[in-house]
Short mmCIF file of C-alpha atoms and ligand atoms in Angstrom, two decimals:
data_model
loop_
_atom_site.label_atom_id
_atom_site.label_comp_id
_atom_site.label_asym_id
_atom_site.label_seq_id
_atom_site.Cartn_x
_atom_site.Cartn_y
_atom_site.Cartn_z
CA UNK Q 1442 29.74 74.68 -53.61
CA UNK Q 1443 28.98 76.68 -56.76
CA UNK Q 1444 31.20 79.02 -58.71
CA UNK Q 1445 31.40 80.68 -62.10
CA UNK Q 1446 33.84 82.44 -64.36
CA UNK Q 1447 32.71 84.83 -67.03
CA UNK Q 1448 34.43 86.69 -69.85
CA UNK Q 1449 33.77 89.00 -72.75
CA UNK Q 1450 34.41 92.46 -74.18
CA UNK Q 1451 31.69 95.00 -74.93
CA UNK Q 1452 32.29 94.97 -78.71
CA UNK Q 1453 33.82 91.51 -78.90
CA UNK Q 1454 32.13 88.46 -80.29
CA UNK Q 1455 30.11 87.80 -77.17
CA UNK Q 1456 29.97 87.09 -73.46
CA UNK Q 1457 30.40 83.65 -71.90
CA UNK Q 1458 30.14 82.07 -68.46
CA UNK Q 1459 30.92 78.63 -67.10
CA UNK Q 1460 28.83 77.78 -64.07
CA UNK Q 1461 30.04 74.87 -61.99
CA UNK Q 1462 28.49 72.95 -59.11
CA UNK Q 1463 24.76 73.10 -59.88
CA UNK Q 1464 22.93 69.92 -58.83
CA UNK Q 1465 21.70 67.57 -61.57
CA UNK Q 1466 18.02 67.52 -62.47
CA UNK Q 1467 17.22 71.25 -62.21
CA UNK Q 1468 14.66 72.20 -64.88
CA UNK Q 1469 16.13 75.11 -66.87
CA UNK Q 1470 13.56 77.57 -68.17
CA UNK Q 1471 15.26 79.49 -70.97
CA UNK Q 1472 12.34 81.90 -71.06
CA UNK Q 1473 13.06 82.94 -67.48
CA UNK Q 1474 16.66 83.76 -68.43
CA UNK Q 1475 15.71 85.56 -71.64
CA UNK Q 1476 13.02 87.57 -69.85
CA UNK Q 1477 15.61 88.81 -67.34
CA UNK Q 1478 17.93 89.70 -70.22
CA UNK Q 1479 15.18 91.65 -71.99
CA UNK Q 1480 14.31 93.52 -68.78
CA UNK Q 1481 17.97 94.45 -68.32
CA UNK Q 1482 17.91 96.00 -71.77
CA UNK Q 1483 14.80 98.03 -70.99
CA UNK Q 1484 13.85 101.03 -68.89
CA UNK Q 1485 13.49 104.65 -69.97
CA UNK Q 1486 16.84 106.32 -70.57
CA UNK Q 1487 18.73 103.60 -72.41
CA UNK Q 1488 20.85 104.63 -75.40
CA UNK Q 1489 21.43 103.56 -78.98
CA UNK Q 1490 23.30 100.32 -78.27
CA UNK Q 1491 20.16 98.68 -76.93
CA UNK Q 1492 18.50 99.16 -80.33
CA UNK Q 1493 21.27 96.98 -81.80
CA UNK Q 1494 21.38 94.21 -79.21
CA UNK Q 1495 18.65 91.65 -78.61
CA UNK Q 1496 20.18 89.54 -75.88
CA UNK Q 1497 19.30 85.85 -75.87
CA UNK Q 1498 21.19 83.18 -73.99
CA UNK Q 1499 22.56 80.08 -75.65
CA UNK Q 1500 23.38 77.04 -73.53
CA UNK Q 1501 26.41 75.24 -74.88
CA UNK Q 1502 27.01 72.58 -72.24
CA UNK Q 1503 25.68 71.01 -69.07
CA UNK Q 1504 21.95 70.87 -69.89
CA UNK Q 1505 20.12 68.07 -71.69
CA UNK Q 1506 16.42 67.62 -72.30
CA UNK Q 1507 15.72 70.79 -70.33
CA UNK Q 1508 17.53 69.71 -67.16
CA UNK Q 1509 20.98 70.25 -65.67
CA UNK Q 1510 23.34 67.28 -65.84
CA UNK Q 1511 25.51 68.24 -62.86
CA UNK Q 1512 28.33 69.06 -65.26
CA UNK Q 1513 29.53 72.63 -65.92
CA UNK Q 1514 26.89 74.77 -67.65
CA UNK Q 1515 28.24 77.10 -70.32
CA UNK Q 1516 26.18 80.16 -71.20
CA UNK Q 1517 26.79 82.46 -74.15
CA UNK Q 1518 25.31 85.76 -75.27
CA UNK Q 1519 26.36 86.99 -78.71
CA UNK Q 1520 27.04 90.68 -79.30
CA UNK Q 1521 25.15 91.78 -82.39
CA UNK Q 1522 27.37 94.88 -82.49
CA UNK Q 1523 30.31 92.54 -83.22
CA UNK Q 1524 29.34 92.78 -86.90
CA UNK Q 1525 30.44 96.45 -86.75
CA UNK Q 1526 33.64 95.75 -84.81
CA UNK Q 1527 34.92 92.49 -86.24
CA UNK Q 1528 38.06 93.94 -87.83
CA UNK Q 1529 38.86 96.29 -84.95
CA UNK Q 1530 38.26 93.79 -82.14
CA UNK Q 1531 39.68 90.74 -83.94
CA UNK Q 1532 41.89 88.46 -81.84
CA UNK Q 1533 44.25 87.97 -84.77
CA UNK Q 1534 47.43 89.98 -85.16
CA UNK Q 1535 46.79 92.70 -87.72
CA UNK Q 1536 43.44 93.80 -86.26
CA UNK Q 1537 42.58 97.37 -87.25
CA UNK Q 1538 43.78 98.70 -83.89
CA UNK Q 1539 44.52 102.13 -85.35
CA UNK Q 1540 40.78 102.72 -85.74
CA UNK Q 1541 38.42 103.98 -82.96
CA UNK Q 1542 41.37 104.60 -80.64
CA UNK Q 1543 40.39 106.15 -77.27
CA UNK Q 1544 42.87 108.49 -75.59
CA UNK Q 1545 40.64 110.88 -73.62
CA UNK Q 1546 39.78 109.08 -70.37
CA UNK Q 1547 36.32 109.60 -68.85
CA UNK Q 1548 36.26 110.83 -65.23
CA UNK Q 1549 34.59 108.17 -63.12
CA UNK Q 1550 35.39 105.31 -65.52
CA UNK Q 1551 38.22 102.75 -65.37
CA UNK Q 1552 39.89 104.31 -68.45
CA UNK Q 1553 42.76 106.29 -66.91
CA UNK Q 1554 43.85 104.10 -64.02
CA UNK Q 1555 43.27 100.94 -66.06
CA UNK Q 1556 45.37 102.29 -68.94
CA UNK Q 1557 48.30 103.02 -66.63
CA UNK Q 1558 47.95 99.78 -64.66
CA UNK Q 1559 47.71 97.49 -67.69
CA UNK Q 1560 50.33 99.36 -69.73
CA UNK Q 1561 48.03 100.24 -72.65
CA UNK Q 1562 48.25 103.02 -75.24
CA UNK Q 1563 44.67 102.67 -76.45
CA UNK Q 1564 42.16 103.08 -73.63
CA UNK Q 1565 39.70 100.97 -75.64
CA UNK Q 1566 41.60 98.01 -74.22
CA UNK Q 1567 40.32 99.05 -70.79
CA UNK Q 1568 36.79 100.24 -71.54
CA UNK Q 1569 35.91 97.10 -73.48
CA UNK Q 1570 36.03 94.99 -70.34
CA UNK Q 1571 35.11 97.68 -67.79
CA UNK Q 1572 31.89 98.34 -69.73
CA UNK Q 1573 28.57 97.45 -68.13
CA UNK Q 1574 27.92 95.26 -71.16
CA UNK Q 1575 29.42 92.57 -68.92
CA UNK Q 1576 26.35 92.70 -66.71
CA UNK Q 1577 24.37 90.87 -69.42
CA UNK Q 1578 26.15 87.60 -68.73
CA UNK Q 1579 25.92 88.12 -64.97
CA UNK Q 1580 22.17 88.48 -65.37
CA UNK Q 1581 22.09 85.19 -67.30
CA UNK Q 1582 24.05 83.45 -64.52
CA UNK Q 1583 21.79 84.94 -61.84
CA UNK Q 1584 18.70 83.94 -63.79
CA UNK Q 1585 20.04 80.39 -63.91
CA UNK Q 1586 20.34 80.62 -60.12
CA UNK Q 1587 16.72 81.85 -60.00
CA UNK Q 1588 15.76 78.65 -61.84
CA UNK Q 1589 17.16 76.67 -58.92
CA UNK Q 1590 15.72 78.91 -56.21
CA UNK Q 1591 12.21 78.78 -57.55
CA UNK Q 1592 12.22 74.99 -57.06
CA UNK Q 1593 12.17 75.90 -53.37
CA UNK Q 1594 9.65 78.73 -53.55
CA UNK Q 1595 12.27 81.50 -53.37
CA UNK Q 1596 11.45 84.44 -55.65
CA UNK Q 1597 13.22 87.75 -56.24
CA UNK Q 1598 11.91 91.13 -57.33
CA UNK Q 1599 13.71 94.37 -58.05
CA UNK Q 1600 12.43 97.91 -58.31
CA UNK Q 1601 13.65 101.48 -58.59
CA UNK Q 1602 13.21 103.62 -55.46
CA UNK Q 1603 15.09 106.76 -56.55
CA UNK Q 1604 16.35 108.41 -59.73
CA UNK Q 1605 18.40 111.52 -59.09
CA UNK Q 1606 16.52 113.72 -56.63
CA UNK Q 1607 13.16 111.96 -57.22
CA UNK Q 1608 12.34 109.42 -54.51
CA UNK Q 1609 9.49 106.90 -54.69
CA UNK Q 1610 7.08 105.76 -51.97
CA UNK Q 1611 7.35 102.00 -52.62
CA UNK Q 1612 4.13 99.98 -52.91
CA UNK Q 1613 5.22 96.38 -52.31
CA UNK Q 1614 1.87 95.03 -53.52
CA UNK Q 1615 2.94 96.11 -57.01
CA UNK Q 1616 6.03 93.91 -57.13
CA UNK Q 1617 5.37 91.46 -59.94
CA UNK Q 1618 5.93 90.80 -63.63
CA UNK Q 1619 3.70 93.69 -64.77
CA UNK Q 1620 6.10 96.18 -63.13
CA UNK Q 1621 8.64 95.52 -65.88
CA UNK Q 1622 6.21 96.74 -68.55
CA UNK Q 1623 6.41 100.21 -66.96
CA UNK Q 1624 8.87 102.95 -67.91
CA UNK Q 1625 11.29 102.87 -64.98
CA UNK Q 1626 10.33 99.76 -62.93
CA UNK Q 1627 9.07 101.94 -60.07
CA UNK Q 1628 6.00 100.95 -57.99
CA UNK Q 1629 5.01 104.60 -57.33
CA UNK Q 1630 3.28 105.83 -60.50
CA UNK Q 1631 3.49 109.54 -59.58
CA UNK Q 1632 7.23 109.30 -58.93
CA UNK Q 1633 7.59 107.21 -62.08
CA UNK Q 1634 6.20 110.01 -64.26
CA UNK Q 1635 8.49 112.55 -62.60
CA UNK Q 1636 11.46 110.22 -63.13
CA UNK Q 1637 10.72 109.91 -66.86
CA UNK Q 1638 10.55 113.70 -67.18
CA UNK Q 1639 13.79 114.09 -65.22
CA UNK Q 1640 15.58 111.54 -67.42
CA UNK Q 1641 14.42 113.37 -70.57
CA UNK Q 1642 15.66 116.64 -69.11
CA UNK Q 1643 19.07 115.17 -68.23
CA UNK Q 1644 19.34 113.65 -71.69
CA UNK Q 1645 18.52 116.98 -73.33
CA UNK Q 1646 21.30 118.55 -71.24
CA UNK Q 1647 23.78 115.86 -72.26
CA UNK Q 1648 23.90 114.72 -68.64
CA UNK Q 1649 23.34 111.39 -66.85
CA UNK Q 1650 21.48 110.28 -63.70
CA UNK Q 1651 22.04 107.69 -60.99
CA UNK Q 1652 19.61 106.29 -58.47
CA UNK Q 1653 18.76 103.69 -55.87
CA UNK Q 1654 17.37 100.22 -56.59
CA UNK Q 1655 15.99 97.64 -54.19
CA UNK Q 1656 15.84 93.86 -54.34
CA UNK Q 1657 13.36 91.84 -52.29
CA UNK Q 1658 13.91 88.10 -51.80
CA UNK Q 1659 10.74 86.28 -50.75
CA UNK Q 1660 10.43 82.75 -49.44
CA UNK Q 1661 13.88 82.30 -47.91
CA UNK Q 1662 13.85 79.87 -45.00
CA UNK Q 1663 15.40 81.16 -41.79
CA UNK Q 1664 19.01 80.34 -40.95
CA UNK Q 1665 20.69 80.82 -44.36
CA UNK Q 1666 24.09 82.45 -43.90
CA UNK Q 1667 25.93 82.37 -40.59
CA UNK Q 1668 27.26 84.51 -37.76
CA UNK Q 1669 30.19 82.20 -36.93
CA UNK Q 1670 32.90 83.54 -39.25
CA UNK Q 1671 33.36 86.67 -41.37
CA UNK Q 1672 33.26 84.96 -44.75
CA UNK Q 1673 30.04 83.06 -44.05
CA UNK Q 1674 28.09 86.21 -43.14
CA UNK Q 1675 25.32 86.72 -45.67
CA UNK Q 1676 25.25 90.52 -45.15
CA UNK Q 1677 28.88 90.72 -46.21
CA UNK Q 1678 28.41 88.47 -49.19
CA UNK Q 1679 25.40 90.44 -50.39
CA UNK Q 1680 27.35 93.69 -50.02
CA UNK Q 1681 30.14 92.26 -52.17
CA UNK Q 1682 27.68 91.09 -54.80
CA UNK Q 1683 26.00 94.49 -55.02
CA UNK Q 1684 29.19 96.53 -54.92
CA UNK Q 1685 30.71 94.45 -57.72
CA UNK Q 1686 28.17 95.91 -60.17
CA UNK Q 1687 29.54 98.69 -62.36
CA UNK Q 1688 28.80 102.19 -61.00
CA UNK Q 1689 27.43 100.97 -57.63
CA UNK Q 1690 28.78 103.07 -54.77
CA UNK Q 1691 26.62 102.10 -51.82
CA UNK Q 1692 24.66 99.23 -50.34
CA UNK Q 1693 22.11 98.99 -47.54
CA UNK Q 1694 20.24 96.14 -45.88
CA UNK Q 1695 16.88 96.86 -44.26
CA UNK Q 1696 16.96 100.32 -42.63
CA UNK Q 1697 20.61 100.50 -43.67
CA UNK Q 1698 22.11 103.95 -43.05
CA UNK Q 1699 18.73 104.94 -41.60
CA UNK Q 1700 19.37 102.62 -38.64
CA UNK Q 1701 22.18 104.95 -37.57
CA UNK Q 1702 19.70 107.81 -37.15
CA UNK Q 1703 17.10 106.22 -34.87
CA UNK Q 1704 17.26 104.88 -31.30
CA UNK Q 1705 17.34 101.14 -30.68
CA UNK Q 1706 13.63 101.10 -29.86
CA UNK Q 1707 12.94 102.04 -33.50
CA UNK Q 1708 15.75 100.09 -35.11
CA UNK Q 1709 14.90 96.50 -34.21
CA UNK Q 1710 12.08 94.05 -34.85
CA UNK Q 1711 10.33 92.81 -31.71
CA UNK Q 1712 9.76 89.09 -31.35
CA UNK Q 1713 6.30 87.57 -30.87
CA UNK Q 1714 5.06 84.03 -30.51
CA UNK Q 1715 1.76 82.49 -31.49
CA UNK Q 1716 0.90 78.81 -31.12
CA UNK Q 1717 0.71 77.19 -34.56
CA UNK Q 1718 2.57 80.07 -36.22
CA UNK Q 1719 5.70 80.01 -34.09
CA UNK Q 1720 8.01 83.00 -33.61
CA UNK Q 1721 7.35 86.02 -35.81
CA UNK Q 1722 8.01 89.76 -36.22
CA UNK Q 1723 5.57 92.56 -36.95
CA UNK Q 1724 8.20 94.72 -38.67
CA UNK Q 1725 11.15 94.04 -40.98
CA UNK Q 1726 13.55 96.86 -40.20
CA UNK Q 1727 16.50 94.48 -40.34
CA UNK Q 1728 15.76 93.57 -43.97
CA UNK Q 1729 15.35 89.87 -43.22
CA UNK Q 1730 18.86 89.47 -41.82
CA UNK Q 1731 19.80 89.17 -38.15
CA UNK Q 1732 23.26 87.95 -37.15
CA UNK Q 1733 24.03 87.72 -40.89
CA UNK Q 1734 21.45 84.93 -41.22
CA UNK Q 1735 18.04 85.08 -42.83
CA UNK Q 1736 15.34 85.30 -40.16
CA UNK Q 1737 12.44 84.15 -42.30
CA UNK Q 1738 11.27 87.65 -43.31
CA UNK Q 1739 11.83 88.95 -46.87
CA UNK Q 1740 15.46 89.92 -47.52
CA UNK Q 1741 15.59 93.60 -48.53
CA UNK Q 1742 18.79 95.00 -50.07
CA UNK Q 1743 19.32 98.41 -51.69
CA UNK Q 1744 22.11 99.60 -53.94
CA UNK Q 1745 23.08 103.13 -54.98
CA UNK Q 1746 24.23 103.66 -58.55
CA UNK Q 1747 26.18 106.75 -59.53
CA UNK Q 1748 25.38 108.53 -62.82
CA UNK Q 1749 27.03 106.89 -65.85
CA UNK Q 1750 30.43 108.52 -66.58
CA UNK Q 1751 29.91 108.82 -70.35
CA UNK Q 1752 28.33 112.27 -70.76
CA UNK Q 1753 27.25 113.77 -74.11
CA UNK Q 1754 28.37 117.09 -72.57
CA UNK Q 1755 31.74 115.61 -71.63
CA UNK Q 1756 33.72 116.52 -68.54
CA UNK Q 1757 37.24 117.91 -68.58
CA UNK Q 1758 40.00 115.41 -69.25
CA UNK Q 1759 43.59 115.22 -70.43
CA UNK Q 1760 44.88 113.19 -73.36
CA UNK Q 1761 46.52 109.95 -72.24
CA UNK Q 1762 49.34 110.19 -74.80
CA UNK Q 1763 49.86 113.93 -75.48
CA UNK Q 1764 48.72 115.14 -72.03
CA UNK Q 1765 46.86 118.01 -73.72
CA UNK Q 1766 43.64 119.24 -72.14
CA UNK Q 1767 40.50 117.96 -73.83
CA UNK Q 1768 37.00 116.68 -73.28
CA UNK Q 1769 36.36 113.06 -72.25
CA UNK Q 1770 35.58 110.68 -75.08
CA UNK Q 1771 31.99 109.79 -75.91
CA UNK Q 1772 30.65 107.39 -78.51
CA UNK Q 1773 27.23 106.44 -77.19
CA UNK Q 1774 25.75 106.53 -73.75
CA UNK Q 1775 22.67 105.83 -71.68
CA UNK Q 1776 21.26 108.93 -69.95
CA UNK Q 1777 20.07 106.64 -67.17
CA UNK Q 1778 20.52 102.89 -66.69
CA UNK Q 1779 19.04 102.69 -63.18
CA UNK Q 1780 16.06 100.43 -64.17
CA UNK Q 1781 18.50 98.09 -65.95
CA UNK Q 1782 20.71 98.14 -62.85
CA UNK Q 1783 17.75 96.93 -60.77
CA UNK Q 1784 17.63 93.77 -62.89
CA UNK Q 1785 21.40 93.35 -62.67
CA UNK Q 1786 21.27 93.63 -58.89
CA UNK Q 1787 18.34 91.21 -58.66
CA UNK Q 1788 20.37 88.57 -60.46
CA UNK Q 1789 23.61 89.30 -58.61
CA UNK Q 1790 21.69 88.82 -55.36
CA UNK Q 1791 20.08 85.62 -56.72
CA UNK Q 1792 23.51 84.09 -57.26
CA UNK Q 1793 24.70 84.98 -53.75
CA UNK Q 1794 21.51 83.74 -52.13
CA UNK Q 1795 21.81 80.44 -54.03
CA UNK Q 1796 25.43 80.07 -52.92
CA UNK Q 1797 24.42 80.28 -49.27
CA UNK Q 1798 21.32 78.15 -49.85
CA UNK Q 1799 23.33 75.32 -51.41
CA UNK Q 1800 26.02 75.57 -48.75
CA UNK Q 1801 23.31 74.57 -46.31
CA UNK Q 1802 21.27 72.12 -48.36
CA UNK Q 1803 23.67 71.16 -51.16
CA UNK Q 1804 23.74 67.81 -52.92
CA UNK Q 1805 24.48 66.28 -56.32
CA UNK Q 1806 20.85 66.09 -57.39
CA UNK Q 1807 17.75 68.23 -57.03
CA UNK Q 1808 16.16 65.34 -55.12
CA UNK Q 1809 19.04 65.27 -52.63
CA UNK Q 1810 18.85 69.03 -52.07
CA UNK Q 1811 15.06 68.75 -51.65
CA UNK Q 1812 15.50 66.03 -49.00
CA UNK Q 1813 18.01 68.13 -47.08
CA UNK Q 1814 15.76 71.16 -47.34
CA UNK Q 1815 12.66 69.31 -46.16
CA UNK Q 1816 14.55 67.70 -43.26
CA UNK Q 1817 15.66 71.14 -42.09
CA UNK Q 1818 12.17 72.65 -42.42
CA UNK Q 1819 10.84 69.79 -40.28
CA UNK Q 1820 13.49 70.51 -37.62
CA UNK Q 1821 12.62 74.23 -37.65
CA UNK Q 1822 8.93 73.43 -37.33
CA UNK Q 1823 9.63 71.22 -34.31
CA UNK Q 1824 11.36 74.15 -32.55
CA UNK Q 1825 8.58 76.57 -33.47
CA UNK Q 1826 5.89 74.41 -31.86
C1 LIG R 249 28.81 101.24 -71.71
C2 LIG R 249 28.67 102.00 -72.88
C3 LIG R 249 27.60 101.73 -73.87
C4 LIG R 249 26.45 101.01 -73.21
C5 LIG R 249 27.04 99.78 -72.53
C6 LIG R 249 27.85 100.20 -71.35
O1 LIG R 249 28.06 100.87 -74.89
P1 LIG R 249 28.35 101.39 -76.37
O2 LIG R 249 29.55 102.25 -76.26
O3 LIG R 249 28.57 100.18 -77.22
O4 LIG R 249 27.11 102.14 -76.78
O5 LIG R 249 25.48 100.67 -74.17
O6 LIG R 249 26.03 98.91 -72.10
C7 LIG R 249 25.76 97.81 -72.84
C8 LIG R 249 26.28 97.56 -74.02
C9 LIG R 249 24.80 96.91 -72.20
O7 LIG R 249 24.50 95.85 -72.76
O8 LIG R 249 24.33 97.26 -71.11
C10 LIG R 249 29.93 101.48 -70.79
O9 LIG R 249 30.87 102.19 -71.17
O10 LIG R 249 29.91 101.00 -69.64
#
């Protein structure tokens, strides 16, 4: 129903996306998109590049008078750093490709395998696209999806639940806009202070830190996704969305890996019924997904991010061209981008949730989708009573 393509290099002119299939008549709140972009740039532990960039989205096509037209929507984010790279990254033959050449691949990055696979001599040609700079445009696309979802009362929040060895005790009452004014987007203020100290320590040691982030989707009606075939399963689609984010190495839904450690009596959510309210659960161990369909409870997804591979105290490497031993290349780095990754994951999940939502309720206009949605809610209500 909906799809998008996106492109862009980290130090190129900018990042672009073409989003196709959105219904006509969706109000587009640019502030919502730009707020998500600003949050992605924030969080304690970010490096020098974020002082250069001030990401704002530009809409080139598909929106008029503040509403989608049903035609493809083109989004663009300019790279301010382009001013410093224009000669080197130029598309024209004769670009200054002899400058800022990278030949010492970073362990854990795409550099080495990418260089071999794509037949390059300069590993810059790999890192430019592998860079997490790309997540800026994915956040813009996901924030556009959030514009659609909020028409139906679906809202998404993200927060940090672990940085390195410091784990938080989440306080879900604190999920809200004010969270993103805090240092590491963590709802546990004691853990938050410890995380800031730990990030400073890692930075001083020239090291980097990973962590775990969680996304909560509120307001999803039950029955989005499907159990009938592997590629309609919402669990699987969410896992793909999360694992497609740079540096993510694990994903969990609800209890996740924890469900493997407890007996069935503590792994599932018992079903209750109350006249007027219908069927309900008292717990949400399944993270809002049973049989790969939403069950009406909040959807809870976690992702694990490994530490960023660009270390100021670089790891051992070997030169791509001379094969001599050396230390991995480093220009600039973030000591910790886990808070930023929370925002990236929130928007990646928003896109996937919207895909499944529109598969069920899709139409050419917002009004048509709203009719389909309301008709379904009425049918659900009839069963509940
Ligand atoms: C990144 C390296 C750094 C990060 C970048 C991701 O870029 P630079 O080498 O220009 O300092 O700042 O992240 C972003 C630019 C961003 O917008 O998040 C990498 O190698 O993945």
